[in-house]
DNA sequence: TATATTTGCGTTTACGTTAACGCACAGTAC
DNA sequence: GTACTGTGCGTTAACGTAAACGCAAATATA
C-alpha cells in the first residue's frame, strides 16, 4: 500500500495524501476525512526505505556517559555495546557522537550535556547518574527523544529506560553468598565510590537477604582506593572480626578488593562476590580470587538503548518504555570462554 | 559518498560504476581498475535505503522449527523471539514464513523444509535437530543463506549459528546442584525425549562435574511421559536409592518431573534443577517445586538469528558466524517479575 | 472594481541505486 | 562491400516519499 494507491482510491493526487499524512494543511475537511478513512481501512504503513532515502539525513545519537575509565570498565562495557549497535546501524545512516563527563565533579554532566546538545543531535542516550543535572539538561530540550541506561530518572518520559533492579541484585548476591558460604560468619558489603542510588540499593538488598538468616552478621563500609589506606582499613576489619567469611562489593571494583584480601592472606576464609564481568574481574575469577559475579549486562544495555532510539527516530516505532535487564549470575563454570571453542572440539 | 560522486571522480558514468560494483562485465579492465581504486580510497558504502527501495522486494525468511508445543514451550519461546524480530523488521520489508516439523517422525524435517523452500524464501532459519535431514535439505539449495538455532550443524557454512555449549550447561548444573545440595547423596540426570545431541551432552557435563566429588553417586535415566509409567519408574528409583538428593532434567520438562516428585512426597529430600524458563517451569519455581533453572535464552536465539539473516540479506553485512549464548542461572531470586515493578515502588 | 491573499488541489523534482536500453565503434564472416 | 556480433560506455526510468512549486478559484482588502 503506497501513497499513490491511496491517492487513486481517494480520487486525489499524491500531494494531497501527503498533506493529509503530515498534517500540513491546505486540504478541505471532506478530503481529509476521505483520505483518512481509506488509510485506516487499508492500514497504510510508510515505506521506511523510501522515507529515509528522501530525508537522507544522518541520524546522530548523542551519547553522554561518565568517564569511560573512571570505574575500571563498567562504562566501557556500556560503550562497547553502543559501538556495536552504531556499527551495525551505520549503513542505515545512524551515527553516534559521544561526550564523557566526570560524575565526581558537580556541573560536569550539565556542561558536557549542553556541549553535546548544541551540536543538534537527533536523540540522546544518557546515564542519569547525577539526577538533578540530568533533569535540568533535558528540561532545556523538551522535544528531544532520549533514553536512559544504568538507572532510571523519575518524572521524565524517556523513549526507553534500560535498567536493572539493584535491590534485587543485592538480594540475589545475598543468596549466592549464602550458597557459597553456608557456614555463617561475618559478611561485609563494600561500596567503593561516592554513594550512588544503584550502590546503596544493592547494599540494602544484600543486608535484607541476611536479615532473617541466623548465624550471619552483616556490616557495610566504604573503601576508597584514591589516596587513602584501604589495606589498613580492611586489615583492621578482619582483626576485629576474625569470623569474616564473605565480602560483597557492589561495584565493578571487586578485583581491587580481592587483591587486598589476597595480600592480607585472607582469601581462604573469604567468599568474594562482586558486580559486572569486566576484564579484570573475569581474570580475578579465573585466578580464583573472585567466586561469583553479578552482571547487569552493560553491553546489552548500551546496545539495546541505541536500537530503541533508532527505532523511534527512523522507523517511527514506539518501543517498550522500560526494559528490565535480567540479573545474571556468573560463576567460573559459566564465565564465557572464547566464542568458537564449542565448534572446534 | 555516492555512486554519482565516484563516477565524477573516475570520469565515467554511473552506469559504468554500477557495472563495476556488481561485476556485470562490459567494462574495460583499465576502467575497472580506476573505479575500484577510487572506491577503495574513499571507502564507498552503498546507501541501504536507496538500494532496498529500488529492489523493493519483500525479504522473506523461512523458519523451520519442531512442533511448537511438542516440548512444553521451549520452541515456542524461540518462536516468540523470532516474532519479535519480525515485528520490529516489518517496516523494513522483512517477513517470516514458518513451517513446523515433527522431529519424532523420520522425513518430516525434509518434507516440510522442501515445502517451505519451494515457496522461494530469501533465507532460512533452521533448528537442525535432525542433522542428516537438515544437511540433505540444504544440499538442494546451495546458494541459500541459512542460520541455525539451538544447535550447530557440522560441515555446513551458515550465515550464523546461535547456540549454547550443552556440555558446559550440564557442568554448570552440576555446580549448582553441588551448591544447593552440599550434603551428597544420589543424583539423577533425566532425559525426557528421544536422545538429542544437546541432551546427552548436558548429561555428560553434569556427570563429569561429579566425577571427582566424593559423597555423590550419579545415575542417568530416560523418562517418557507419553503412554508409559513415569511415576512408577521414579518411585522404583527412589525406593532403590533412599539417599536420593537431587534431580537434573536436561529438557524443559522439569515441571512434569517435579509434579511426580511432589506426588511421591519426595520434594523435601530432592533438589530439582532443570532447563529453560518456560512458563510452567517459572510457575513451578514460584511454587518451590523447582530450585534452579539453566536457561539458554531461547527468545534471544530466535531474535538474534532473524536479525543476522536480515543483516546479511539486506544490509550486506557479514555477521559473526557463531554466537555463543551465555549460560544463565535462574534462581527464585532472579526469576523475572513483571517488567515495570522496578519503576513503580 | 481592482488587486492581494488564501484555499485547495495537482505537478514536479530529488533522494541513491539498479538494471534495462541505446549507441557508437570495433572486429569478424560472407 | 554489407551484415553481423561483441565491447565499452552513456542514458534513462523506475522504486515510494517529501516537499517545493504552480495554478486556478474563492475570499479578502483596498
XYZ file of C-alpha atoms (C1' of nucleotides) in Angstrom:
750
model
C 0.000 0.000 0.000
C 1.656 3.178 -1.223
C 0.684 6.822 -1.208
C -0.075 6.570 -4.896
C -2.564 3.765 -4.335
C -4.280 5.699 -1.587
C -4.432 8.721 -3.863
C -6.046 6.713 -6.615
C -8.652 5.275 -4.273
C -9.474 8.722 -2.919
C -9.509 10.346 -6.342
C -6.927 12.905 -5.290
C -3.260 13.431 -6.045
C -0.354 12.104 -4.023
C 0.373 15.667 -2.909
C -2.961 15.815 -1.166
C -2.414 12.472 0.538
C 0.988 13.656 1.639
C -0.507 16.840 3.089
C -3.055 14.784 4.989
C -0.449 12.390 6.294
C 1.833 15.138 7.535
C -0.951 17.492 8.610
C 0.442 20.302 6.545
C -2.989 21.885 5.998
C -4.420 23.250 2.757
C -6.788 20.323 2.396
C -10.583 20.504 2.514
C -12.045 18.826 5.610
C -14.088 16.495 3.455
C -10.996 15.369 1.563
C -9.059 14.816 4.795
C -11.836 12.593 6.023
C -11.987 10.583 2.834
C -8.238 10.016 2.723
C -8.047 9.150 6.405
C -10.809 6.588 6.102
C -9.017 4.886 3.242
C -5.762 4.900 5.183
C -7.434 3.419 8.236
C -9.218 0.829 6.210
C -6.156 -0.366 4.319
C -3.652 0.089 7.116
C -1.085 2.224 5.368
C 2.471 1.979 6.676
C 5.042 4.250 5.063
C 7.907 2.596 3.273
C 10.867 3.092 5.599
C 13.365 2.839 2.766
C 11.717 5.463 0.607
C 11.141 7.717 3.575
C 14.712 7.664 4.794
C 16.108 7.896 1.304
C 14.153 11.050 0.691
C 15.055 12.574 4.031
C 18.611 11.322 3.504
C 19.916 12.793 6.694
C 22.401 11.321 9.109
C 20.608 10.350 12.321
C 23.018 11.283 15.077
C 22.565 9.909 18.565
C 24.317 11.865 21.269
C 25.813 9.690 23.988
C 26.587 11.099 27.413
C 28.435 8.754 29.757
C 30.623 9.025 32.837
C 34.353 8.918 32.123
C 34.800 5.562 30.472
C 37.693 4.508 32.616
C 36.576 6.036 35.865
C 35.272 2.773 37.243
C 37.501 0.052 35.928
C 35.494 -0.668 32.829
C 31.785 -0.799 33.600
C 31.079 2.237 31.462
C 33.455 0.983 28.869
C 31.372 -2.180 28.519
C 28.300 0.003 28.025
C 30.235 1.854 25.368
C 31.204 -1.352 23.627
C 27.548 -2.254 23.248
C 26.818 1.234 21.972
C 29.613 0.983 19.443
C 28.424 -2.408 18.276
C 24.938 -1.072 17.642
C 26.333 2.009 15.916
C 28.478 -0.135 13.655
C 25.545 -2.335 12.696
C 23.377 0.702 12.037
C 25.920 2.714 10.107
C 24.558 1.656 6.692
C 21.212 2.970 7.913
C 22.694 6.432 8.378
C 22.855 6.205 12.146
C 25.915 7.559 13.897
C 26.831 8.458 17.445
C 28.511 11.453 18.980
C 29.860 10.842 22.447
C 30.978 13.072 25.267
C 32.084 11.958 28.710
C 31.514 13.734 31.983
C 33.088 13.480 35.403
C 30.428 12.301 37.798
C 32.538 13.340 40.760
C 32.527 16.966 39.651
C 29.359 18.942 40.140
C 28.084 20.522 36.952
C 30.109 18.297 34.667
C 27.114 16.360 33.337
C 25.244 19.568 32.637
C 28.164 21.301 30.933
C 29.088 18.353 28.763
C 25.443 17.633 28.029
C 24.912 21.151 26.767
C 28.027 20.969 24.635
C 26.658 17.784 23.118
C 23.143 19.046 22.505
C 24.328 22.283 20.953
C 25.621 20.162 18.113
C 21.985 19.386 17.349
C 21.858 15.660 17.827
C 18.660 13.861 16.851
C 18.391 11.818 20.045
C 20.217 11.390 23.313
C 21.430 8.374 25.229
C 22.158 9.309 28.809
C 23.306 7.676 32.017
C 21.413 9.820 34.532
C 23.791 9.194 37.423
C 23.507 12.811 38.562
C 19.717 13.094 38.575
C 19.347 16.808 39.208
C 21.695 17.792 36.406
C 20.192 15.281 34.012
C 16.753 16.738 34.643
C 17.990 20.284 34.159
C 19.598 19.294 30.882
C 16.513 17.573 29.499
C 14.292 20.455 30.587
C 16.099 22.697 28.098
C 15.250 20.452 25.146
C 11.610 19.491 25.574
C 11.189 17.954 22.131
C 14.256 15.735 22.265
C 13.977 11.949 22.262
C 16.146 10.403 24.950
C 16.829 7.062 26.547
C 18.409 6.070 29.842
C 20.811 3.325 30.700
C 22.132 2.149 34.067
C 19.333 3.769 36.047
C 16.003 5.481 35.514
C 15.163 9.130 36.061
C 11.794 9.698 37.736
C 9.402 12.327 36.398
C 10.698 12.154 32.847
C 9.255 10.469 29.778
C 12.093 8.704 28.011
C 11.746 6.728 24.824
C 13.128 3.907 26.868
C 14.979 3.071 30.086
C 17.257 0.062 30.095
C 17.817 -0.735 33.717
C 18.152 -3.429 36.332
C 16.622 -3.715 39.749
C 19.590 -3.028 42.065
C 17.823 -4.084 45.250
C 17.039 -7.451 43.713
C 20.618 -7.720 42.515
C 21.903 -7.247 46.036
C 19.344 -9.700 47.338
C 20.478 -12.271 44.770
C 24.091 -11.638 45.769
C 22.962 -12.450 49.301
C 21.501 -15.736 48.139
C 24.701 -16.626 46.309
C 26.753 -15.701 49.356
C 24.526 -17.952 51.407
C 25.088 -20.809 48.968
C 28.816 -20.282 48.649
C 29.348 -19.694 52.355
C 26.796 -21.839 54.176
C 28.849 -21.797 57.367
C 27.730 -18.391 58.602
C 30.067 -15.722 59.958
C 30.622 -12.038 59.385
C 29.766 -10.619 55.975
C 30.843 -7.251 54.653
C 29.187 -5.196 51.917
C 31.596 -2.686 50.413
C 30.924 0.455 48.400
C 33.938 1.833 46.612
C 32.622 5.017 45.105
C 30.710 8.012 46.186
C 27.249 6.832 47.127
C 25.051 6.228 44.121
C 21.480 5.016 44.033
C 22.313 1.653 42.488
C 25.086 1.017 45.016
C 23.089 1.753 48.127
C 20.137 -0.268 46.863
C 22.401 -3.241 46.290
C 23.700 -2.984 49.818
C 20.149 -2.750 51.067
C 19.105 -5.854 49.136
C 22.124 -7.794 50.358
C 21.573 -6.882 54.004
C 17.886 -7.583 53.723
C 18.582 -11.119 52.475
C 20.505 -11.879 55.648
C 18.104 -10.079 57.961
C 16.422 -13.356 58.863
C 19.370 -15.743 58.449
C 20.744 -16.870 61.787
C 24.491 -17.334 62.091
C 25.413 -14.331 59.934
C 26.426 -10.841 60.970
C 26.411 -8.199 58.266
C 28.258 -4.889 58.027
C 28.752 -2.372 55.323
C 31.589 0.061 54.771
C 33.116 2.326 52.180
C 36.571 1.814 50.768
C 38.266 4.406 48.620
C 41.269 3.478 46.585
C 42.271 7.001 45.762
C 44.745 8.402 48.249
C 43.694 6.546 51.384
C 44.634 3.383 53.173
C 42.183 0.719 52.042
C 44.524 -2.115 53.004
C 44.787 -0.878 56.559
C 41.047 -0.362 56.877
C 40.360 -3.863 55.652
C 43.048 -5.353 57.877
C 41.531 -3.648 60.907
C 38.116 -5.026 59.992
C 39.486 -8.563 59.702
C 41.227 -8.261 63.084
C 38.036 -7.028 64.722
C 36.006 -9.771 63.047
C 38.025 -12.979 62.956
C 34.998 -14.920 61.681
C 34.880 -12.890 58.458
C 33.603 -15.224 55.784
C 32.412 -13.135 52.860
C 32.727 -9.830 51.045
C 30.252 -8.353 48.604
C 31.454 -5.399 46.560
C 28.577 -3.518 44.951
C 30.662 -2.005 42.161
C 32.958 -3.378 39.486
C 35.954 -2.923 41.824
C 35.811 -6.402 43.337
C 39.143 -7.255 41.706
C 40.820 -4.417 43.641
C 39.311 -5.567 46.901
C 40.267 -9.152 46.079
C 43.884 -8.049 45.693
C 43.814 -6.613 49.171
C 42.241 -9.751 50.605
C 44.919 -11.871 48.973
C 47.629 -9.533 50.296
C 46.217 -9.962 53.777
C 46.262 -13.739 53.314
C 42.540 -13.891 53.964
C 41.210 -15.320 50.706
C 40.766 -18.871 52.007
C 38.324 -17.723 54.671
C 36.518 -15.191 52.456
C 33.967 -15.736 49.721
C 34.191 -12.849 47.234
C 31.158 -11.666 45.294
C 31.158 -8.597 43.068
C 29.440 -6.857 40.199
C 29.982 -6.932 36.462
C 32.116 -9.066 34.227
C 34.746 -6.509 33.287
C 38.020 -7.959 32.078
C 39.859 -7.573 35.388
C 37.041 -9.241 37.289
C 36.960 -12.156 34.850
C 40.689 -12.542 35.249
C 40.368 -12.448 39.033
C 37.684 -15.111 38.801
C 39.941 -17.336 36.709
C 42.646 -16.832 39.336
C 40.141 -17.919 41.979
C 40.335 -14.572 43.738
C 36.674 -13.907 42.990
C 33.982 -16.542 43.459
C 30.892 -15.031 41.914
C 29.900 -12.023 39.826
C 26.520 -10.462 39.373
C 26.116 -8.911 35.949
C 23.787 -6.255 34.666
C 24.722 -6.911 31.048
C 26.179 -3.479 30.365
C 26.916 -4.154 26.689
C 23.334 -5.219 26.225
C 22.092 -2.071 27.912
C 24.037 0.230 25.623
C 23.276 -1.842 22.540
C 19.570 -2.001 23.229
C 19.183 1.673 24.060
C 20.789 2.720 20.772
C 18.491 0.406 18.847
C 15.418 1.715 20.631
C 16.323 5.311 19.797
C 16.892 4.298 16.184
C 13.530 2.530 16.058
C 11.783 5.538 17.462
C 13.580 8.081 15.313
C 13.821 6.330 11.969
C 11.143 3.656 11.996
C 8.538 5.571 13.960
C 8.128 2.607 16.249
C 7.103 3.048 19.858
C 9.332 0.725 21.810
C 8.678 -0.533 25.321
C 9.448 2.253 27.703
C 11.158 0.121 30.308
C 13.465 -2.758 29.549
C 14.395 -4.544 32.721
C 17.671 -6.399 32.316
C 17.803 -9.847 33.916
C 20.236 -10.285 36.777
C 22.935 -12.675 35.666
C 24.913 -14.937 37.927
C 28.440 -15.633 36.769
C 30.443 -18.448 38.270
C 33.723 -19.847 36.968
C 31.652 -22.566 35.289
C 29.735 -20.140 33.042
C 32.327 -17.464 32.538
C 32.443 -17.083 28.774
C 35.402 -18.606 27.035
C 36.410 -17.821 23.527
C 33.241 -17.945 21.441
C 34.251 -20.637 18.979
C 35.690 -23.273 21.283
C 32.391 -25.078 21.126
C 32.537 -25.657 17.418
C 36.161 -26.770 17.435
C 36.400 -29.611 19.919
C 29.967 9.085 -0.936
C 27.535 8.095 -3.673
C 27.848 6.317 -6.967
C 27.490 9.640 -8.739
C 30.463 11.092 -6.877
C 32.572 8.074 -7.690
C 31.542 8.383 -11.327
C 32.571 12.010 -11.435
C 35.953 11.287 -9.862
C 36.582 8.474 -12.329
C 35.313 10.438 -15.326
C 32.816 7.764 -16.193
C 29.051 7.460 -15.927
C 27.134 5.983 -13.010
C 26.217 3.050 -15.210
C 29.851 2.110 -15.509
C 30.398 2.396 -11.775
C 27.350 0.221 -11.239
C 28.664 -2.387 -13.634
C 31.971 -2.440 -11.773
C 30.283 -2.692 -8.399
C 28.081 -5.563 -9.457
C 30.621 -7.216 -11.710
C 28.258 -7.246 -14.631
C 31.056 -7.042 -17.207
C 31.263 -4.851 -20.288
C 33.840 -2.576 -18.681
C 37.416 -2.115 -19.876
C 39.985 -3.536 -17.424
C 41.632 -0.142 -17.118
C 38.319 1.466 -16.157
C 37.555 -1.234 -13.621
C 40.876 -0.584 -12.004
C 40.388 3.166 -11.906
C 36.908 2.889 -10.391
C 37.988 0.279 -7.867
C 40.890 2.377 -6.694
C 38.612 5.354 -6.106
C 36.148 3.156 -4.241
C 38.886 1.710 -2.060
C 40.328 5.110 -1.393
C 37.087 6.755 -0.394
C 35.513 3.746 1.282
C 32.227 3.620 -0.573
C 29.319 2.059 1.276
C 26.069 1.705 -0.655
C 23.072 3.552 0.718
C 20.913 0.810 2.196
C 17.754 2.875 1.867
C 18.216 3.576 -1.822
C 19.260 0.040 -2.510
C 16.286 -1.555 -0.837
C 13.878 0.992 -2.215
C 14.976 0.198 -5.726
C 14.898 -3.540 -5.187
C 11.640 -3.066 -3.283
C 11.061 -6.692 -2.630
C 9.740 -8.376 0.457
C 12.566 -10.226 2.159
C 11.021 -13.454 3.372
C 12.799 -15.569 5.918
C 11.657 -19.155 6.059
C 11.538 -20.600 9.560
C 11.634 -24.319 10.151
C 11.089 -25.425 13.743
C 9.970 -28.542 15.579
C 6.298 -28.566 16.540
C 5.979 -25.525 18.767
C 4.140 -27.315 21.517
C 5.929 -30.606 21.311
C 8.211 -29.840 24.239
C 6.248 -27.760 26.680
C 7.260 -24.408 25.262
C 10.962 -24.330 24.517
C 10.366 -23.977 20.800
C 7.581 -21.590 21.463
C 9.990 -19.280 23.284
C 12.271 -19.430 20.265
C 9.299 -18.515 18.135
C 8.434 -15.584 20.365
C 11.882 -14.141 19.794
C 11.516 -14.745 16.068
C 8.155 -13.000 16.032
C 9.508 -10.059 17.968
C 12.307 -9.578 15.467
C 9.898 -9.978 12.558
C 7.591 -7.363 14.016
C 10.406 -4.900 14.501
C 11.666 -5.526 10.990
C 8.309 -5.413 9.231
C 8.698 -1.764 8.144
C 11.961 -2.850 6.543
C 10.106 -5.299 4.325
C 11.164 -8.369 6.259
C 8.633 -11.079 6.878
C 8.728 -14.664 8.004
C 7.109 -17.800 6.720
C 7.066 -20.637 9.201
C 6.517 -24.343 8.935
C 6.778 -26.853 11.750
C 8.004 -30.401 11.547
C 7.662 -33.426 13.772
C 11.105 -34.339 14.980
C 9.888 -37.734 16.108
C 8.873 -38.673 12.568
C 11.615 -39.554 10.135
C 11.500 -37.432 6.990
C 9.318 -34.742 8.471
C 12.036 -32.091 8.548
C 12.957 -32.813 4.960
C 9.391 -32.812 3.686
C 8.386 -29.642 5.474
C 11.680 -27.990 4.584
C 11.127 -28.672 0.910
C 7.595 -27.348 1.111
C 8.970 -24.186 2.656
C 11.814 -23.685 0.212
C 9.610 -24.287 -2.801
C 7.920 -21.043 -1.886
C 11.208 -19.338 -2.736
C 12.159 -17.790 0.569
C 15.172 -15.478 0.627
C 16.797 -17.036 3.669
C 16.217 -19.887 6.048
C 16.250 -20.163 9.823
C 16.538 -23.763 10.861
C 16.770 -25.813 14.019
C 18.931 -28.681 12.745
C 17.759 -31.204 15.316
C 17.704 -33.957 12.703
C 21.193 -33.438 11.263
C 21.040 -35.819 8.321
C 17.777 -34.401 7.002
C 18.885 -30.825 7.543
C 22.018 -31.495 5.506
C 20.055 -33.131 2.728
C 17.698 -30.167 2.614
C 20.460 -27.575 2.434
C 22.333 -29.572 -0.181
C 19.445 -28.971 -2.586
C 19.717 -25.188 -2.304
C 23.419 -24.398 -2.466
C 23.019 -20.642 -2.847
C 20.611 -20.165 0.044
C 21.575 -18.158 3.136
C 20.696 -20.010 6.315
C 21.179 -19.745 10.045
C 20.939 -22.284 12.842
C 19.477 -22.026 16.284
C 19.546 -24.478 19.184
C 22.472 -26.444 17.818
C 25.071 -26.283 15.077
C 25.355 -28.466 12.015
C 28.910 -29.552 11.208
C 30.231 -29.350 7.646
C 27.921 -26.523 6.628
C 28.614 -22.831 6.204
C 25.749 -20.958 7.812
C 25.422 -17.205 7.942
C 25.325 -17.713 11.649
C 24.770 -20.318 14.360
C 23.209 -19.182 17.602
C 23.987 -21.887 20.072
C 25.000 -22.747 23.583
C 27.577 -25.169 24.858
C 25.417 -28.004 26.244
C 28.273 -29.802 27.958
C 29.157 -26.648 29.852
C 25.490 -26.151 30.704
C 25.329 -29.601 32.264
C 28.581 -28.958 34.080
C 27.185 -25.703 35.474
C 24.040 -27.535 36.535
C 26.362 -29.856 38.406
C 27.974 -26.933 40.189
C 24.565 -25.543 41.145
C 23.464 -28.953 42.369
C 26.610 -29.120 44.467
C 25.841 -25.707 45.962
C 22.170 -26.397 46.560
C 22.748 -29.902 47.868
C 26.106 -29.876 49.643
C 25.212 -32.959 51.675
C 25.982 -35.524 48.997
C 23.749 -38.460 48.097
C 22.375 -39.955 44.922
C 21.800 -37.673 41.962
C 19.754 -38.482 38.898
C 20.049 -36.910 35.444
C 16.875 -37.377 33.437
C 16.280 -37.170 29.718
C 12.648 -36.946 28.724
C 12.806 -37.079 24.962
C 14.381 -39.158 22.345
C 18.106 -38.729 22.624
C 19.299 -35.472 21.138
C 22.803 -34.128 20.954
C 22.162 -31.276 23.377
C 20.503 -33.564 25.902
C 23.216 -36.178 26.018
C 25.930 -33.543 26.211
C 24.216 -31.950 29.182
C 24.065 -35.286 30.938
C 27.722 -35.786 30.147
C 28.650 -32.389 31.575
C 26.612 -32.992 34.700
C 28.112 -36.412 35.361
C 31.589 -35.119 34.639
C 31.192 -32.406 37.275
C 30.549 -35.029 39.941
C 33.181 -37.451 38.664
C 35.658 -36.228 41.282
C 33.227 -35.206 44.049
C 33.212 -37.717 46.901
C 29.917 -38.402 48.612
C 27.828 -38.304 45.441
C 26.569 -41.141 43.285
C 25.217 -40.218 39.869
C 22.799 -42.034 37.569
C 21.010 -41.143 34.440
C 17.763 -42.443 33.051
C 15.101 -41.715 30.480
C 11.539 -40.893 31.399
C 8.779 -40.736 28.801
C 5.510 -39.107 29.639
C 3.688 -40.428 26.621
C 1.948 -43.698 27.325
C 4.281 -45.165 29.925
C 4.537 -45.228 33.677
C 6.925 -42.447 34.663
C 5.579 -42.245 38.200
C 6.234 -45.912 38.799
C 9.717 -45.746 37.317
C 10.611 -42.797 39.503
C 9.108 -44.426 42.591
C 11.167 -47.525 41.998
C 14.282 -45.428 41.676
C 13.587 -43.661 44.963
C 12.993 -46.957 46.729
C 16.245 -48.386 45.393
C 18.114 -45.194 46.341
C 16.814 -43.880 49.636
C 19.570 -41.245 49.733
C 18.275 -39.543 46.586
C 19.045 -35.856 46.976
C 18.840 -34.252 43.563
C 17.347 -34.474 40.083
C 18.606 -32.725 36.976
C 16.275 -32.748 33.977
C 18.086 -31.837 30.779
C 14.983 -30.645 28.964
C 12.255 -28.131 29.653
C 10.125 -30.877 31.250
C 11.393 -30.340 34.798
C 7.929 -29.159 35.844
C 6.468 -32.514 34.849
C 9.129 -34.399 36.774
C 8.634 -32.035 39.723
C 4.943 -32.944 39.764
C 5.857 -36.602 40.060
C 8.361 -35.913 42.829
C 5.728 -33.969 44.763
C 3.218 -36.765 44.230
C 5.717 -39.206 45.662
C 6.226 -36.900 48.652
C 9.923 -36.683 47.876
C 10.378 -32.963 47.236
C 11.868 -32.164 50.631
C 14.769 -34.530 50.067
C 15.280 -33.633 46.402
C 16.879 -30.570 44.842
C 15.329 -30.001 41.405
C 17.313 -28.429 38.584
C 16.034 -28.124 35.039
C 16.390 -26.307 31.765
C 14.707 -23.226 30.334
C 12.400 -20.668 31.832
C 9.191 -21.676 30.109
C 6.020 -20.511 31.832
C 5.295 -23.821 33.569
C 8.829 -24.035 34.911
C 8.675 -20.488 36.246
C 5.408 -21.329 37.945
C 6.906 -24.474 39.417
C 9.819 -22.429 40.705
C 7.473 -19.945 42.360
C 5.705 -22.912 43.954
C 9.085 -24.121 45.236
C 8.826 -27.343 43.261
C 11.874 -26.373 41.215
C 15.015 -24.929 42.771
C 17.113 -23.822 39.838
C 16.805 -23.444 36.081
C 19.517 -23.218 33.479
C 18.500 -21.071 30.554
C 19.749 -20.954 27.006
C 17.839 -17.736 26.250
C 15.651 -19.224 23.537
C 13.900 -15.919 22.716
C 17.288 -14.329 22.264
C 18.402 -17.148 19.974
C 15.443 -16.751 17.647
C 15.548 -12.982 17.758
C 19.254 -12.804 17.028
C 19.202 -15.313 14.206
C 16.467 -13.395 12.372
C 18.433 -10.172 12.722
C 21.605 -11.781 11.439
C 19.836 -13.102 8.357
C 18.351 -9.671 7.766
C 21.766 -8.031 8.124
C 23.272 -10.447 5.678
C 20.463 -10.288 3.156
C 19.509 -6.638 3.220
C 22.500 -4.801 4.622
C 25.189 -6.973 3.072
C 26.854 -7.257 6.430
C 28.858 -10.314 7.341
C 27.832 -11.146 10.872
C 29.803 -13.310 13.263
C 29.335 -16.893 12.224
C 28.941 -18.268 15.723
C 27.085 -16.568 18.524
C 27.567 -18.472 21.726
C 24.731 -17.769 24.136
C 25.771 -17.359 27.784
C 24.501 -19.984 30.197
C 22.079 -18.319 32.573
C 21.384 -19.427 36.103
C 17.853 -18.752 37.284
C 17.003 -18.940 40.960
C 13.798 -17.730 42.603
C 15.698 -14.541 43.463
C 16.316 -13.549 39.852
C 13.248 -15.001 38.205
C 11.869 -12.076 36.216
C 8.855 -10.367 37.665
C 6.676 -8.014 35.713
C 8.980 -5.622 33.872
C 7.760 -2.367 35.381
C 7.656 -3.234 39.063
C 11.013 -1.568 39.471
C 9.771 1.830 38.401
C 6.615 1.666 40.489
C 7.718 1.009 44.021
C -13.905 47.314 -9.165
C -9.128 46.170 -8.983
C -5.659 43.933 -6.578
C -3.947 40.881 -2.859
C -4.251 36.893 -0.294
C -5.805 32.405 0.977
C -7.517 27.860 0.000
C -7.454 23.502 -2.247
C -5.572 20.906 -5.121
C -2.269 18.804 -8.916
C 2.584 18.526 -10.672
C 7.241 18.048 -10.367
C 11.821 17.199 -8.657
C 15.018 14.879 -5.863
C 16.976 11.246 -2.787
C 20.793 6.886 -4.449
C 20.585 2.640 -6.568
C 19.569 -0.717 -10.081
C 19.143 -2.546 -14.487
C 17.316 -2.233 -18.905
C 18.269 0.107 -23.040
C 20.728 2.554 -26.701
C 24.570 3.682 -29.398
C 28.980 4.098 -31.427
C 32.842 1.623 -32.832
C 35.467 -2.152 -33.175
C 36.328 -6.914 -35.219
C 34.667 -10.892 -37.987
C 32.160 -13.502 -41.723
C 30.402 -13.896 -46.135
C 31.314 -4.159 -49.814
C 27.185 -5.450 -46.337
C 25.687 -7.775 -42.366
C 26.588 -9.488 -38.111
C 28.425 -9.787 -33.218
C 30.687 -8.016 -29.301
C 32.670 -4.400 -26.464
C 32.637 -0.262 -23.823
C 30.398 3.097 -22.495
C 26.373 6.744 -21.512
C 21.375 7.489 -20.660
C 17.211 6.740 -18.621
C 13.302 5.088 -15.985
C 11.842 3.330 -12.135
C 11.249 2.387 -6.562
C 7.955 5.468 -2.646
C 8.233 9.552 -0.131
C 8.751 14.505 0.946
C 8.271 18.999 -0.034
C 8.644 22.807 -3.060
C 6.159 24.814 -6.696
C 2.317 26.163 -9.716
C -2.234 27.439 -10.562
C -6.808 28.124 -10.580
C -10.807 29.579 -7.837
C -12.528 31.677 -3.774
C -12.176 35.141 -0.494
C -10.388 39.339 1.496
C -8.636 44.029 1.256
C -8.059 48.486 -0.895
